[in-house]
Amino acid sequence: MLPAAARMRASSEFDATVRGGVRAARPTLVVHARAVGDDDRRVGFVVSKKVGNAVTRNRVKRQLRHLARRQLTTTPAGTRVVVRALPAAASSQVADDLAAAWSVALGKLGRLR
């Protein structure tokens, strides 16, 4: 499970990351990343009703949280990441897409720093 300290909860953090950062898209999800001044790493998830009913959305969120925990170990300190699931995430495995989009977003972010 993803530690509570590594989760984004405030809508202001989500907005700042989505609007002020870089993004990388895949068929099942979009990853937004932004560099901030502090030393912690945080990740947030956006899974809308377009993905499916409550059971489907919660399954997708659980899967993304599990996969994001692995990705956070290689993420530099001071990084905020928002993972937005697209409707295709309900019917396919997102592991490969998350890993690829995460690395592309961090690569873009590294060029901007």
Tab-separated table of N, CA and C in Angstrom:
chain	number	residue	atom	x	y	z
A	1	MET	N	0.844	-1.179	0.000
A	1	MET	CA	0.000	0.000	0.000
A	1	MET	C	0.890	1.243	0.000
A	2	LEU	N	0.398	2.287	-0.565
A	2	LEU	CA	1.097	3.567	-0.638
A	2	LEU	C	1.019	4.262	0.720
A	3	PRO	N	2.139	4.709	1.289
A	3	PRO	CA	2.088	5.371	2.598
A	3	PRO	C	1.242	6.645	2.554
A	4	ALA	N	0.582	6.953	3.650
A	4	ALA	CA	-0.296	8.117	3.715
A	4	ALA	C	0.467	9.417	3.465
A	5	ALA	N	1.719	9.476	3.896
A	5	ALA	CA	2.519	10.687	3.705
A	5	ALA	C	2.873	10.924	2.240
A	6	ALA	N	2.749	9.894	1.420
A	6	ALA	CA	3.103	10.023	0.013
A	6	ALA	C	1.900	10.319	-0.877
A	7	ARG	N	0.735	10.540	-0.281
A	7	ARG	CA	-0.480	10.783	-1.060
A	7	ARG	C	-0.838	12.260	-1.081
A	8	MET	N	-1.292	12.708	-2.225
A	8	MET	CA	-1.814	14.073	-2.349
A	8	MET	C	-3.287	14.049	-2.004
A	9	ARG	N	-3.729	15.045	-1.232
A	9	ARG	CA	-5.138	15.112	-0.874
A	9	ARG	C	-5.752	16.480	-1.172
A	10	ALA	N	-4.967	17.513	-1.113
A	10	ALA	CA	-5.493	18.869	-1.299
A	10	ALA	C	-5.707	19.162	-2.784
A	11	SER	N	-6.853	19.729	-3.099
A	11	SER	CA	-7.142	20.030	-4.501
A	11	SER	C	-6.182	21.074	-5.052
A	12	SER	N	-5.647	21.929	-4.191
A	12	SER	CA	-4.681	22.929	-4.657
A	12	SER	C	-3.399	22.260	-5.161
A	13	GLU	N	-2.984	21.169	-4.517
A	13	GLU	CA	-1.813	20.425	-4.983
A	13	GLU	C	-2.079	19.776	-6.340
A	14	PHE	N	-3.270	19.200	-6.485
A	14	PHE	CA	-3.640	18.594	-7.763
A	14	PHE	C	-3.639	19.642	-8.864
A	15	ASP	N	-4.290	20.778	-8.608
A	15	ASP	CA	-4.377	21.842	-9.613
A	15	ASP	C	-2.999	22.353	-10.014
A	16	ALA	N	-2.148	22.599	-9.019
A	16	ALA	CA	-0.812	23.119	-9.313
A	16	ALA	C	0.005	22.128	-10.131
A	17	THR	N	-0.132	20.852	-9.830
A	17	THR	CA	0.629	19.835	-10.555
A	17	THR	C	0.135	19.689	-11.992
A	18	VAL	N	-1.173	19.656	-12.168
A	18	VAL	CA	-1.728	19.471	-13.510
A	18	VAL	C	-1.486	20.705	-14.371
A	19	ARG	N	-1.662	21.872	-13.805
A	19	ARG	CA	-1.547	23.096	-14.598
A	19	ARG	C	-0.107	23.577	-14.764
A	20	GLY	N	0.748	23.330	-13.768
A	20	GLY	CA	2.088	23.892	-13.814
A	20	GLY	C	3.193	22.918	-14.139
A	21	GLY	N	2.848	21.665	-14.408
A	21	GLY	CA	3.883	20.673	-14.655
A	21	GLY	C	3.911	20.182	-16.083
A	22	VAL	N	4.562	19.057	-16.264
A	22	VAL	CA	4.653	18.423	-17.579
A	22	VAL	C	3.714	17.220	-17.590
A	23	ARG	N	3.426	16.713	-18.795
A	23	ARG	CA	2.552	15.548	-18.860
A	23	ARG	C	3.044	14.560	-19.885
A	24	ALA	N	2.685	13.306	-19.640
A	24	ALA	CA	2.985	12.224	-20.573
A	24	ALA	C	1.736	11.359	-20.663
A	25	ALA	N	1.274	11.107	-21.876
A	25	ALA	CA	0.026	10.379	-22.077
A	25	ALA	C	0.270	8.998	-22.668
A	26	ARG	N	-0.569	8.079	-22.288
A	26	ARG	CA	-0.619	6.728	-22.817
A	26	ARG	C	-2.090	6.397	-23.066
A	27	PRO	N	-2.396	5.307	-23.739
A	27	PRO	CA	-3.803	5.002	-24.034
A	27	PRO	C	-4.695	4.819	-22.809
A	28	THR	N	-4.118	4.413	-21.679
A	28	THR	CA	-4.949	4.147	-20.501
A	28	THR	C	-4.854	5.217	-19.420
A	29	LEU	N	-3.837	6.082	-19.489
A	29	LEU	CA	-3.680	7.074	-18.426
A	29	LEU	C	-2.810	8.236	-18.876
A	30	VAL	N	-2.843	9.295	-18.071
A	30	VAL	CA	-2.005	10.471	-18.284
A	30	VAL	C	-1.283	10.746	-16.973
A	31	VAL	N	0.019	10.985	-17.041
A	31	VAL	CA	0.820	11.291	-15.852
A	31	VAL	C	1.275	12.743	-15.941
A	32	HIS	N	0.962	13.504	-14.895
A	32	HIS	CA	1.399	14.891	-14.770
A	32	HIS	C	2.463	14.935	-13.672
A	33	ALA	N	3.551	15.662	-13.883
A	33	ALA	CA	4.614	15.767	-12.886
A	33	ALA	C	5.041	17.223	-12.747
A	34	ARG	N	5.427	17.583	-11.518
A	34	ARG	CA	5.853	18.955	-11.230
A	34	ARG	C	6.904	18.932	-10.135
A	35	ALA	N	7.914	19.772	-10.286
A	35	ALA	CA	8.955	19.896	-9.272
A	35	ALA	C	8.558	20.974	-8.278
A	36	VAL	N	8.743	20.680	-6.998
A	36	VAL	CA	8.468	21.641	-5.932
A	36	VAL	C	9.708	21.765	-5.055
A	37	GLY	N	9.699	22.692	-4.128
A	37	GLY	CA	10.891	22.981	-3.352
A	37	GLY	C	11.158	22.088	-2.159
A	38	ASP	N	10.192	21.290	-1.711
A	38	ASP	CA	10.431	20.496	-0.500
A	38	ASP	C	11.071	19.149	-0.824
A	39	ASP	N	11.268	18.321	0.205
A	39	ASP	CA	12.020	17.079	0.040
A	39	ASP	C	11.163	15.827	-0.093
A	40	ASP	N	9.856	15.948	-0.020
A	40	ASP	CA	9.044	14.737	-0.089
A	40	ASP	C	8.516	14.495	-1.500
A	41	ARG	N	8.073	13.274	-1.721
A	41	ARG	CA	7.477	12.868	-2.998
A	41	ARG	C	6.016	12.555	-2.723
A	42	ARG	N	5.136	13.072	-3.574
A	42	ARG	CA	3.717	12.784	-3.391
A	42	ARG	C	3.083	12.425	-4.714
A	43	VAL	N	2.070	11.590	-4.623
A	43	VAL	CA	1.338	11.173	-5.811
A	43	VAL	C	-0.155	11.230	-5.518
A	44	GLY	N	-0.914	11.630	-6.526
A	44	GLY	CA	-2.365	11.686	-6.406
A	44	GLY	C	-2.997	11.008	-7.607
A	45	PHE	N	-4.235	10.577	-7.452
A	45	PHE	CA	-4.921	9.833	-8.500
A	45	PHE	C	-6.254	10.482	-8.818
A	46	VAL	N	-6.572	10.533	-10.105
A	46	VAL	CA	-7.851	11.047	-10.576
A	46	VAL	C	-8.479	9.943	-11.417
A	47	VAL	N	-9.603	9.418	-10.925
A	47	VAL	CA	-10.324	8.370	-11.636
A	47	VAL	C	-11.782	8.813	-11.696
A	48	SER	N	-12.201	9.310	-12.853
A	48	SER	CA	-13.540	9.876	-12.976
A	48	SER	C	-14.593	8.799	-13.231
A	49	LYS	N	-15.842	9.223	-13.237
A	49	LYS	CA	-16.947	8.294	-13.486
A	49	LYS	C	-16.957	7.756	-14.908
A	50	LYS	N	-16.217	8.382	-15.801
A	50	LYS	CA	-16.120	7.871	-17.169
A	50	LYS	C	-15.393	6.525	-17.208
A	51	VAL	N	-14.593	6.243	-16.181
A	51	VAL	CA	-13.864	4.977	-16.120
A	51	VAL	C	-14.817	3.816	-15.864
A	52	GLY	N	-15.864	4.047	-15.087
A	52	GLY	CA	-16.822	2.976	-14.798
A	52	GLY	C	-17.570	3.233	-13.515
A	53	ASN	N	-18.241	2.201	-13.037
A	53	ASN	CA	-18.987	2.344	-11.786
A	53	ASN	C	-18.027	2.362	-10.598
A	54	ALA	N	-18.561	2.464	-9.396
A	54	ALA	CA	-17.727	2.614	-8.198
A	54	ALA	C	-16.780	1.437	-7.996
A	55	VAL	N	-17.265	0.244	-8.254
A	55	VAL	CA	-16.423	-0.941	-8.093
A	55	VAL	C	-15.234	-0.888	-9.053
A	56	THR	N	-15.485	-0.539	-10.289
A	56	THR	CA	-14.429	-0.456	-11.292
A	56	THR	C	-13.441	0.648	-10.958
A	57	ARG	N	-13.954	1.816	-10.578
A	57	ARG	CA	-13.064	2.937	-10.228
A	57	ARG	C	-12.170	2.588	-9.055
A	58	ASN	N	-12.722	1.956	-8.030
A	58	ASN	CA	-11.914	1.587	-6.869
A	58	ASN	C	-10.878	0.534	-7.218
A	59	ARG	N	-11.222	-0.401	-8.097
A	59	ARG	CA	-10.245	-1.407	-8.530
A	59	ARG	C	-9.091	-0.751	-9.272
A	60	VAL	N	-9.401	0.202	-10.147
A	60	VAL	CA	-8.363	0.912	-10.890
A	60	VAL	C	-7.493	1.718	-9.933
A	61	LYS	N	-8.096	2.386	-8.947
A	61	LYS	CA	-7.311	3.164	-7.972
A	61	LYS	C	-6.395	2.268	-7.148
A	62	ARG	N	-6.889	1.132	-6.718
A	62	ARG	CA	-6.046	0.207	-5.941
A	62	ARG	C	-4.865	-0.268	-6.767
A	63	GLN	N	-5.132	-0.589	-8.019
A	63	GLN	CA	-4.059	-1.041	-8.903
A	63	GLN	C	-3.028	0.066	-9.116
A	64	LEU	N	-3.490	1.291	-9.343
A	64	LEU	CA	-2.569	2.407	-9.557
A	64	LEU	C	-1.754	2.713	-8.300
A	65	ARG	N	-2.393	2.660	-7.131
A	65	ARG	CA	-1.650	2.905	-5.880
A	65	ARG	C	-0.544	1.881	-5.691
A	66	HIS	N	-0.852	0.623	-5.972
A	66	HIS	CA	0.140	-0.439	-5.840
A	66	HIS	C	1.321	-0.216	-6.787
A	67	LEU	N	1.026	0.129	-8.026
A	67	LEU	CA	2.081	0.348	-9.018
A	67	LEU	C	2.872	1.625	-8.734
A	68	ALA	N	2.218	2.658	-8.231
A	68	ALA	CA	2.893	3.926	-7.954
A	68	ALA	C	3.883	3.795	-6.805
A	69	ARG	N	3.618	2.893	-5.900
A	69	ARG	CA	4.550	2.695	-4.782
A	69	ARG	C	5.930	2.289	-5.292
A	70	ARG	N	5.950	1.423	-6.298
A	70	ARG	CA	7.235	1.020	-6.894
A	70	ARG	C	7.907	2.187	-7.607
A	71	GLN	N	7.120	2.994	-8.287
A	71	GLN	CA	7.672	4.104	-9.056
A	71	GLN	C	8.224	5.204	-8.152
A	72	LEU	N	7.654	5.381	-6.965
A	72	LEU	CA	8.113	6.447	-6.067
A	72	LEU	C	9.539	6.245	-5.593
A	73	THR	N	10.003	5.010	-5.557
A	73	THR	CA	11.373	4.762	-5.084
A	73	THR	C	12.412	5.363	-6.020
A	74	THR	N	12.084	5.493	-7.313
A	74	THR	CA	13.032	6.053	-8.271
A	74	THR	C	12.742	7.516	-8.604
A	75	THR	N	11.742	8.074	-7.969
A	75	THR	CA	11.355	9.461	-8.225
A	75	THR	C	12.210	10.393	-7.383
A	76	PRO	N	12.747	11.467	-7.965
A	76	PRO	CA	13.562	12.388	-7.173
A	76	PRO	C	12.731	13.116	-6.112
A	77	ALA	N	13.394	13.497	-5.036
A	77	ALA	CA	12.720	14.231	-3.968
A	77	ALA	C	12.226	15.571	-4.500
A	78	GLY	N	11.124	16.034	-3.942
A	78	GLY	CA	10.565	17.302	-4.365
A	78	GLY	C	9.730	17.204	-5.627
A	79	THR	N	9.144	16.038	-5.864
A	79	THR	CA	8.347	15.824	-7.071
A	79	THR	C	6.911	15.505	-6.697
A	80	ARG	N	5.984	16.130	-7.397
A	80	ARG	CA	4.559	15.828	-7.255
A	80	ARG	C	4.105	15.176	-8.552
A	81	VAL	N	3.342	14.102	-8.448
A	81	VAL	CA	2.857	13.371	-9.614
A	81	VAL	C	1.353	13.160	-9.474
A	82	VAL	N	0.615	13.426	-10.547
A	82	VAL	CA	-0.816	13.132	-10.606
A	82	VAL	C	-1.021	12.138	-11.736
A	83	VAL	N	-1.693	11.042	-11.426
A	83	VAL	CA	-2.007	10.017	-12.410
A	83	VAL	C	-3.510	10.104	-12.689
A	84	ARG	N	-3.851	10.387	-13.938
A	84	ARG	CA	-5.254	10.501	-14.333
A	84	ARG	C	-5.610	9.306	-15.205
A	85	ALA	N	-6.541	8.481	-14.713
A	85	ALA	CA	-6.948	7.287	-15.450
A	85	ALA	C	-7.948	7.662	-16.531
A	86	LEU	N	-7.779	7.075	-17.707
A	86	LEU	CA	-8.698	7.259	-18.820
A	86	LEU	C	-9.662	6.065	-18.864
A	87	PRO	N	-10.779	6.171	-19.580
A	87	PRO	CA	-11.747	5.064	-19.606
A	87	PRO	C	-11.155	3.713	-20.002
A	88	ALA	N	-10.133	3.687	-20.821
A	88	ALA	CA	-9.518	2.422	-21.230
A	88	ALA	C	-8.821	1.701	-20.075
A	89	ALA	N	-8.563	2.396	-18.976
A	89	ALA	CA	-7.892	1.779	-17.828
A	89	ALA	C	-8.753	0.711	-17.172
A	90	ALA	N	-10.063	0.775	-17.359
A	90	ALA	CA	-10.962	-0.194	-16.735
A	90	ALA	C	-10.860	-1.570	-17.369
A	91	SER	N	-10.506	-1.625	-18.631
A	91	SER	CA	-10.534	-2.900	-19.329
A	91	SER	C	-9.158	-3.450	-19.686
A	92	SER	N	-8.093	-2.811	-19.231
A	92	SER	CA	-6.765	-3.318	-19.577
A	92	SER	C	-5.813	-3.153	-18.398
A	93	GLN	N	-4.673	-3.788	-18.515
A	93	GLN	CA	-3.636	-3.670	-17.506
A	93	GLN	C	-2.899	-2.349	-17.699
A	94	VAL	N	-2.668	-1.624	-16.637
A	94	VAL	CA	-2.058	-0.303	-16.735
A	94	VAL	C	-0.598	-0.284	-16.299
A	95	ALA	N	-0.042	-1.412	-15.922
A	95	ALA	CA	1.315	-1.442	-15.373
A	95	ALA	C	2.353	-0.906	-16.361
A	96	ASP	N	2.322	-1.394	-17.579
A	96	ASP	CA	3.309	-0.953	-18.569
A	96	ASP	C	3.118	0.510	-18.932
A	97	ASP	N	1.850	0.924	-19.085
A	97	ASP	CA	1.573	2.317	-19.421
A	97	ASP	C	2.014	3.256	-18.306
A	98	LEU	N	1.784	2.863	-17.052
A	98	LEU	CA	2.180	3.726	-15.938
A	98	LEU	C	3.695	3.865	-15.884
A	99	ALA	N	4.412	2.777	-16.006
A	99	ALA	CA	5.876	2.836	-15.952
A	99	ALA	C	6.432	3.695	-17.084
A	100	ALA	N	5.899	3.523	-18.285
A	100	ALA	CA	6.393	4.288	-19.428
A	100	ALA	C	6.067	5.770	-19.292
A	101	ALA	N	4.825	6.083	-18.949
A	101	ALA	CA	4.426	7.486	-18.832
A	101	ALA	C	5.142	8.165	-17.675
A	102	TRP	N	5.346	7.451	-16.586
A	102	TRP	CA	6.039	8.008	-15.412
A	102	TRP	C	7.464	8.389	-15.793
A	103	SER	N	8.164	7.496	-16.484
A	103	SER	CA	9.555	7.790	-16.850
A	103	SER	C	9.636	8.921	-17.878
A	104	VAL	N	8.706	8.983	-18.820
A	104	VAL	CA	8.699	10.069	-19.795
A	104	VAL	C	8.442	11.407	-19.094
A	105	ALA	N	7.487	11.435	-18.177
A	105	ALA	CA	7.176	12.680	-17.456
A	105	ALA	C	8.368	13.142	-16.629
A	106	LEU	N	9.031	12.215	-15.947
A	106	LEU	CA	10.200	12.600	-15.157
A	106	LEU	C	11.349	13.039	-16.061
A	107	GLY	N	11.460	12.420	-17.232
A	107	GLY	CA	12.478	12.851	-18.189
A	107	GLY	C	12.228	14.269	-18.666
A	108	LYS	N	10.978	14.591	-18.977
A	108	LYS	CA	10.633	15.961	-19.373
A	108	LYS	C	10.883	16.927	-18.226
A	109	LEU	N	10.560	16.503	-17.033
A	109	LEU	CA	10.752	17.353	-15.870
A	109	LEU	C	12.230	17.589	-15.615
A	110	GLY	N	13.059	16.595	-15.851
A	110	GLY	CA	14.498	16.734	-15.674
A	110	GLY	C	15.095	17.745	-16.638
A	111	ARG	N	14.531	17.813	-17.835
A	111	ARG	CA	15.018	18.783	-18.808
A	111	ARG	C	14.605	20.193	-18.445
A	112	LEU	N	13.505	20.337	-17.720
A	112	LEU	CA	13.039	21.670	-17.356
A	112	LEU	C	13.729	22.208	-16.119
A	113	ARG	N	14.268	21.337	-15.276
A	113	ARG	CA	14.889	21.787	-14.020
A	113	ARG	C	16.163	22.553	-14.261
